[in-house]
Amino acid sequence: EAQVTQNPRYLITVTGKKLTVTCSQNMNHEYMSWYRQDPGLGLRQIYYSMNVEVTDKGDVPEGYKVSRKEKRNFPLILESPSPNQTSLYFCASSKGLVVYNEQFFGPGTRLTVL
Amino acid sequence: QQQVKQSPQSLIVQKGGIPIINCAYENTAFDYFPWYQQFPGKGPALLIAIRPDVSEKKEGRFTISFNKSAKQFSLHIMDSQPGDSATYFCAASDPSGGTSYGKLTFGQGTILTVHP
């Protein structure tokens, strides 16, 4: 089954404790992206990657890191999480640029930073 | 700066009603306008999309109306059903290599409730 998977689905952590949210897709997609969803703000893009070793900042990249060492994986790293990073996070992938291709979203990771 | 503004924030209709969700954008380079549907506990999924060379696109009960001069587009759901209850997001993307290149910019979302 074609899908985007994220782990963990739920995470409660404390301020400053480094964490990684994994994202994997099995559709051989070139484009991958991370979003955060907050009430009243919709989905905001954190980082995106147009191919292996090619990443760029989205609209809200502060406090986050990403890497794209393999085509299928695009982990999101929070080096020193803070309470304002409490949010619902989505990973997404598409065959190519979003302007020409449908994005497929993962099921989401709900993160709480205490 | 919110480049795509969506309204209303929430909407309640009766079964069979026609909810309308509106979006307005600022960047005239936007060239692709999708709508995503999100059910509780799930990720968003593409519902319908339009490019600015047409003024309307219909897929089943869902219709996008597009007004390029006003920089506005809207989603209409005909004969709405309780199963349509979800959060709807409009979005826009710019292929021209400007500051939005490679990005999909979303609106704030509309929570739609359709009562039986």
JSON list of C-alpha atoms in Angstrom, two decimals, chain A:
[
{"chain": "A", "resi": 1, "resn": "GLU", "atom": "CA", "xyz": [0.00, 0.00, 0.00]},
{"chain": "A", "resi": 2, "resn": "ALA", "atom": "CA", "xyz": [1.33, 3.42, -1.00]},
{"chain": "A", "resi": 3, "resn": "GLN", "atom": "CA", "xyz": [1.72, 5.50, 2.11]},
{"chain": "A", "resi": 4, "resn": "VAL", "atom": "CA", "xyz": [3.61, 8.00, 4.22]},
{"chain": "A", "resi": 5, "resn": "THR", "atom": "CA", "xyz": [4.41, 6.79, 7.71]},
{"chain": "A", "resi": 6, "resn": "GLN", "atom": "CA", "xyz": [5.44, 8.82, 10.72]},
{"chain": "A", "resi": 7, "resn": "ASN", "atom": "CA", "xyz": [6.77, 7.76, 14.11]},
{"chain": "A", "resi": 8, "resn": "PRO", "atom": "CA", "xyz": [5.98, 8.27, 16.84]},
{"chain": "A", "resi": 9, "resn": "ARG", "atom": "CA", "xyz": [2.30, 9.21, 16.52]},
{"chain": "A", "resi": 10, "resn": "TYR", "atom": "CA", "xyz": [2.25, 10.76, 19.99]},
{"chain": "A", "resi": 11, "resn": "LEU", "atom": "CA", "xyz": [5.11, 12.16, 22.01]},
{"chain": "A", "resi": 12, "resn": "ILE", "atom": "CA", "xyz": [5.32, 14.00, 25.31]},
{"chain": "A", "resi": 13, "resn": "THR", "atom": "CA", "xyz": [8.72, 15.38, 26.18]},
{"chain": "A", "resi": 14, "resn": "VAL", "atom": "CA", "xyz": [10.39, 18.05, 28.27]},
{"chain": "A", "resi": 15, "resn": "THR", "atom": "CA", "xyz": [12.05, 21.29, 27.28]},
{"chain": "A", "resi": 16, "resn": "GLY", "atom": "CA", "xyz": [15.54, 20.82, 25.89]},
{"chain": "A", "resi": 17, "resn": "LYS", "atom": "CA", "xyz": [15.48, 17.07, 25.33]},
{"chain": "A", "resi": 18, "resn": "LYS", "atom": "CA", "xyz": [16.48, 16.38, 21.72]},
{"chain": "A", "resi": 19, "resn": "LEU", "atom": "CA", "xyz": [14.00, 14.37, 19.68]},
{"chain": "A", "resi": 20, "resn": "THR", "atom": "CA", "xyz": [13.55, 13.05, 16.17]},
{"chain": "A", "resi": 21, "resn": "VAL", "atom": "CA", "xyz": [10.31, 12.38, 14.34]},
{"chain": "A", "resi": 22, "resn": "THR", "atom": "CA", "xyz": [10.79, 9.95, 11.50]},
{"chain": "A", "resi": 23, "resn": "CYS", "atom": "CA", "xyz": [9.02, 10.06, 8.14]},
{"chain": "A", "resi": 24, "resn": "SER", "atom": "CA", "xyz": [9.17, 7.46, 5.42]},
{"chain": "A", "resi": 25, "resn": "GLN", "atom": "CA", "xyz": [7.39, 7.07, 2.07]},
{"chain": "A", "resi": 26, "resn": "ASN", "atom": "CA", "xyz": [7.24, 4.03, -0.19]},
{"chain": "A", "resi": 27, "resn": "MET", "atom": "CA", "xyz": [6.16, 5.79, -3.41]},
{"chain": "A", "resi": 28, "resn": "ASN", "atom": "CA", "xyz": [9.64, 6.75, -4.68]},
{"chain": "A", "resi": 29, "resn": "HIS", "atom": "CA", "xyz": [8.66, 10.41, -4.40]},
{"chain": "A", "resi": 30, "resn": "GLU", "atom": "CA", "xyz": [11.29, 13.09, -4.90]},
{"chain": "A", "resi": 31, "resn": "TYR", "atom": "CA", "xyz": [9.61, 15.86, -2.93]},
{"chain": "A", "resi": 32, "resn": "MET", "atom": "CA", "xyz": [9.05, 15.68, 0.82]},
{"chain": "A", "resi": 33, "resn": "SER", "atom": "CA", "xyz": [7.93, 18.27, 3.30]},
{"chain": "A", "resi": 34, "resn": "TRP", "atom": "CA", "xyz": [7.20, 18.88, 6.97]},
{"chain": "A", "resi": 35, "resn": "TYR", "atom": "CA", "xyz": [4.28, 20.96, 8.25]},
{"chain": "A", "resi": 36, "resn": "ARG", "atom": "CA", "xyz": [2.97, 21.94, 11.63]},
{"chain": "A", "resi": 37, "resn": "GLN", "atom": "CA", "xyz": [-0.74, 22.43, 12.22]},
{"chain": "A", "resi": 38, "resn": "ASP", "atom": "CA", "xyz": [-1.96, 24.84, 14.88]},
{"chain": "A", "resi": 39, "resn": "PRO", "atom": "CA", "xyz": [-5.55, 25.99, 15.54]},
{"chain": "A", "resi": 40, "resn": "GLY", "atom": "CA", "xyz": [-6.39, 29.15, 13.62]},
{"chain": "A", "resi": 41, "resn": "LEU", "atom": "CA", "xyz": [-3.12, 29.08, 11.72]},
{"chain": "A", "resi": 42, "resn": "GLY", "atom": "CA", "xyz": [-3.71, 26.16, 9.39]},
{"chain": "A", "resi": 43, "resn": "LEU", "atom": "CA", "xyz": [-0.75, 24.20, 8.08]},
{"chain": "A", "resi": 44, "resn": "ARG", "atom": "CA", "xyz": [2.59, 25.94, 7.94]},
{"chain": "A", "resi": 45, "resn": "GLN", "atom": "CA", "xyz": [5.56, 24.52, 6.14]},
{"chain": "A", "resi": 46, "resn": "ILE", "atom": "CA", "xyz": [8.70, 23.94, 8.22]},
{"chain": "A", "resi": 47, "resn": "TYR", "atom": "CA", "xyz": [11.18, 22.48, 5.70]},
{"chain": "A", "resi": 48, "resn": "TYR", "atom": "CA", "xyz": [11.01, 20.80, 2.35]},
{"chain": "A", "resi": 49, "resn": "SER", "atom": "CA", "xyz": [13.29, 18.69, 0.22]},
{"chain": "A", "resi": 50, "resn": "MET", "atom": "CA", "xyz": [13.24, 18.44, -3.55]},
{"chain": "A", "resi": 51, "resn": "ASN", "atom": "CA", "xyz": [15.59, 15.44, -3.64]},
{"chain": "A", "resi": 52, "resn": "VAL", "atom": "CA", "xyz": [18.33, 13.61, -1.76]},
{"chain": "A", "resi": 53, "resn": "GLU", "atom": "CA", "xyz": [20.70, 16.06, -0.08]},
{"chain": "A", "resi": 54, "resn": "VAL", "atom": "CA", "xyz": [18.57, 19.03, -1.23]},
{"chain": "A", "resi": 55, "resn": "THR", "atom": "CA", "xyz": [16.62, 20.77, 1.53]},
{"chain": "A", "resi": 56, "resn": "ASP", "atom": "CA", "xyz": [15.28, 24.28, 2.01]},
{"chain": "A", "resi": 57, "resn": "LYS", "atom": "CA", "xyz": [13.49, 26.31, 4.63]},
{"chain": "A", "resi": 58, "resn": "GLY", "atom": "CA", "xyz": [9.76, 26.72, 4.65]},
{"chain": "A", "resi": 59, "resn": "ASP", "atom": "CA", "xyz": [7.88, 29.45, 6.47]},
{"chain": "A", "resi": 60, "resn": "VAL", "atom": "CA", "xyz": [8.62, 28.44, 10.07]},
{"chain": "A", "resi": 61, "resn": "PRO", "atom": "CA", "xyz": [12.04, 26.70, 10.16]},
{"chain": "A", "resi": 62, "resn": "GLU", "atom": "CA", "xyz": [13.36, 28.15, 13.45]},
{"chain": "A", "resi": 63, "resn": "GLY", "atom": "CA", "xyz": [14.13, 25.45, 16.02]},
{"chain": "A", "resi": 64, "resn": "TYR", "atom": "CA", "xyz": [14.00, 22.58, 13.53]},
{"chain": "A", "resi": 65, "resn": "LYS", "atom": "CA", "xyz": [16.49, 20.61, 11.46]},
{"chain": "A", "resi": 66, "resn": "VAL", "atom": "CA", "xyz": [16.00, 18.08, 8.69]},
{"chain": "A", "resi": 67, "resn": "SER", "atom": "CA", "xyz": [18.13, 15.77, 6.62]},
{"chain": "A", "resi": 68, "resn": "ARG", "atom": "CA", "xyz": [17.56, 13.82, 3.40]},
{"chain": "A", "resi": 69, "resn": "LYS", "atom": "CA", "xyz": [20.19, 11.14, 3.10]},
{"chain": "A", "resi": 70, "resn": "GLU", "atom": "CA", "xyz": [17.89, 8.64, 1.41]},
{"chain": "A", "resi": 71, "resn": "LYS", "atom": "CA", "xyz": [15.04, 9.25, -0.96]},
{"chain": "A", "resi": 72, "resn": "ARG", "atom": "CA", "xyz": [12.44, 7.53, 1.19]},
{"chain": "A", "resi": 73, "resn": "ASN", "atom": "CA", "xyz": [13.27, 9.13, 4.58]},
{"chain": "A", "resi": 74, "resn": "PHE", "atom": "CA", "xyz": [12.98, 12.69, 5.79]},
{"chain": "A", "resi": 75, "resn": "PRO", "atom": "CA", "xyz": [13.40, 12.96, 9.58]},
{"chain": "A", "resi": 76, "resn": "LEU", "atom": "CA", "xyz": [12.51, 16.10, 11.54]},
{"chain": "A", "resi": 77, "resn": "ILE", "atom": "CA", "xyz": [14.89, 16.95, 14.36]},
{"chain": "A", "resi": 78, "resn": "LEU", "atom": "CA", "xyz": [14.21, 19.21, 17.31]},
{"chain": "A", "resi": 79, "resn": "GLU", "atom": "CA", "xyz": [17.60, 19.80, 18.94]},
{"chain": "A", "resi": 80, "resn": "SER", "atom": "CA", "xyz": [16.24, 21.65, 21.97]},
{"chain": "A", "resi": 81, "resn": "PRO", "atom": "CA", "xyz": [12.44, 21.55, 22.00]},
{"chain": "A", "resi": 82, "resn": "SER", "atom": "CA", "xyz": [10.51, 24.36, 23.63]},
{"chain": "A", "resi": 83, "resn": "PRO", "atom": "CA", "xyz": [6.83, 24.58, 24.66]},
{"chain": "A", "resi": 84, "resn": "ASN", "atom": "CA", "xyz": [6.00, 26.72, 21.61]},
{"chain": "A", "resi": 85, "resn": "GLN", "atom": "CA", "xyz": [6.82, 23.70, 19.46]},
{"chain": "A", "resi": 86, "resn": "THR", "atom": "CA", "xyz": [3.88, 21.84, 20.93]},
{"chain": "A", "resi": 87, "resn": "SER", "atom": "CA", "xyz": [1.86, 21.10, 17.82]},
{"chain": "A", "resi": 88, "resn": "LEU", "atom": "CA", "xyz": [0.54, 18.52, 15.37]},
{"chain": "A", "resi": 89, "resn": "TYR", "atom": "CA", "xyz": [3.18, 17.66, 12.78]},
{"chain": "A", "resi": 90, "resn": "PHE", "atom": "CA", "xyz": [2.64, 16.23, 9.32]},
{"chain": "A", "resi": 91, "resn": "CYS", "atom": "CA", "xyz": [5.07, 14.83, 6.83]},
{"chain": "A", "resi": 92, "resn": "ALA", "atom": "CA", "xyz": [4.07, 14.85, 3.16]},
{"chain": "A", "resi": 93, "resn": "SER", "atom": "CA", "xyz": [5.49, 13.64, -0.12]},
{"chain": "A", "resi": 94, "resn": "SER", "atom": "CA", "xyz": [4.81, 14.14, -3.82]},
{"chain": "A", "resi": 95, "resn": "LYS", "atom": "CA", "xyz": [6.21, 12.87, -7.08]},
{"chain": "A", "resi": 96, "resn": "GLY", "atom": "CA", "xyz": [7.62, 16.29, -7.91]},
{"chain": "A", "resi": 97, "resn": "LEU", "atom": "CA", "xyz": [7.07, 19.95, -7.19]},
{"chain": "A", "resi": 98, "resn": "VAL", "atom": "CA", "xyz": [3.81, 20.60, -5.36]},
{"chain": "A", "resi": 99, "resn": "VAL", "atom": "CA", "xyz": [2.66, 22.99, -8.04]},
{"chain": "A", "resi": 100, "resn": "TYR", "atom": "CA", "xyz": [2.31, 20.08, -10.44]},
{"chain": "A", "resi": 101, "resn": "ASN", "atom": "CA", "xyz": [1.73, 17.10, -8.17]},
{"chain": "A", "resi": 102, "resn": "GLU", "atom": "CA", "xyz": [-0.59, 15.95, -5.41]},
{"chain": "A", "resi": 103, "resn": "GLN", "atom": "CA", "xyz": [0.89, 15.82, -1.93]},
{"chain": "A", "resi": 104, "resn": "PHE", "atom": "CA", "xyz": [0.29, 12.72, 0.19]},
{"chain": "A", "resi": 105, "resn": "PHE", "atom": "CA", "xyz": [0.24, 13.31, 3.92]},
{"chain": "A", "resi": 106, "resn": "GLY", "atom": "CA", "xyz": [1.21, 11.04, 6.77]},
{"chain": "A", "resi": 107, "resn": "PRO", "atom": "CA", "xyz": [-1.12, 10.42, 9.75]},
{"chain": "A", "resi": 108, "resn": "GLY", "atom": "CA", "xyz": [0.47, 13.09, 11.94]},
{"chain": "A", "resi": 109, "resn": "THR", "atom": "CA", "xyz": [2.56, 13.25, 15.12]},
{"chain": "A", "resi": 110, "resn": "ARG", "atom": "CA", "xyz": [1.12, 15.05, 18.10]},
{"chain": "A", "resi": 111, "resn": "LEU", "atom": "CA", "xyz": [3.98, 16.55, 20.10]},
{"chain": "A", "resi": 112, "resn": "THR", "atom": "CA", "xyz": [3.69, 18.05, 23.56]},
{"chain": "A", "resi": 113, "resn": "VAL", "atom": "CA", "xyz": [6.69, 19.85, 25.05]},
{"chain": "A", "resi": 114, "resn": "LEU", "atom": "CA", "xyz": [6.40, 20.48, 28.79]}
]
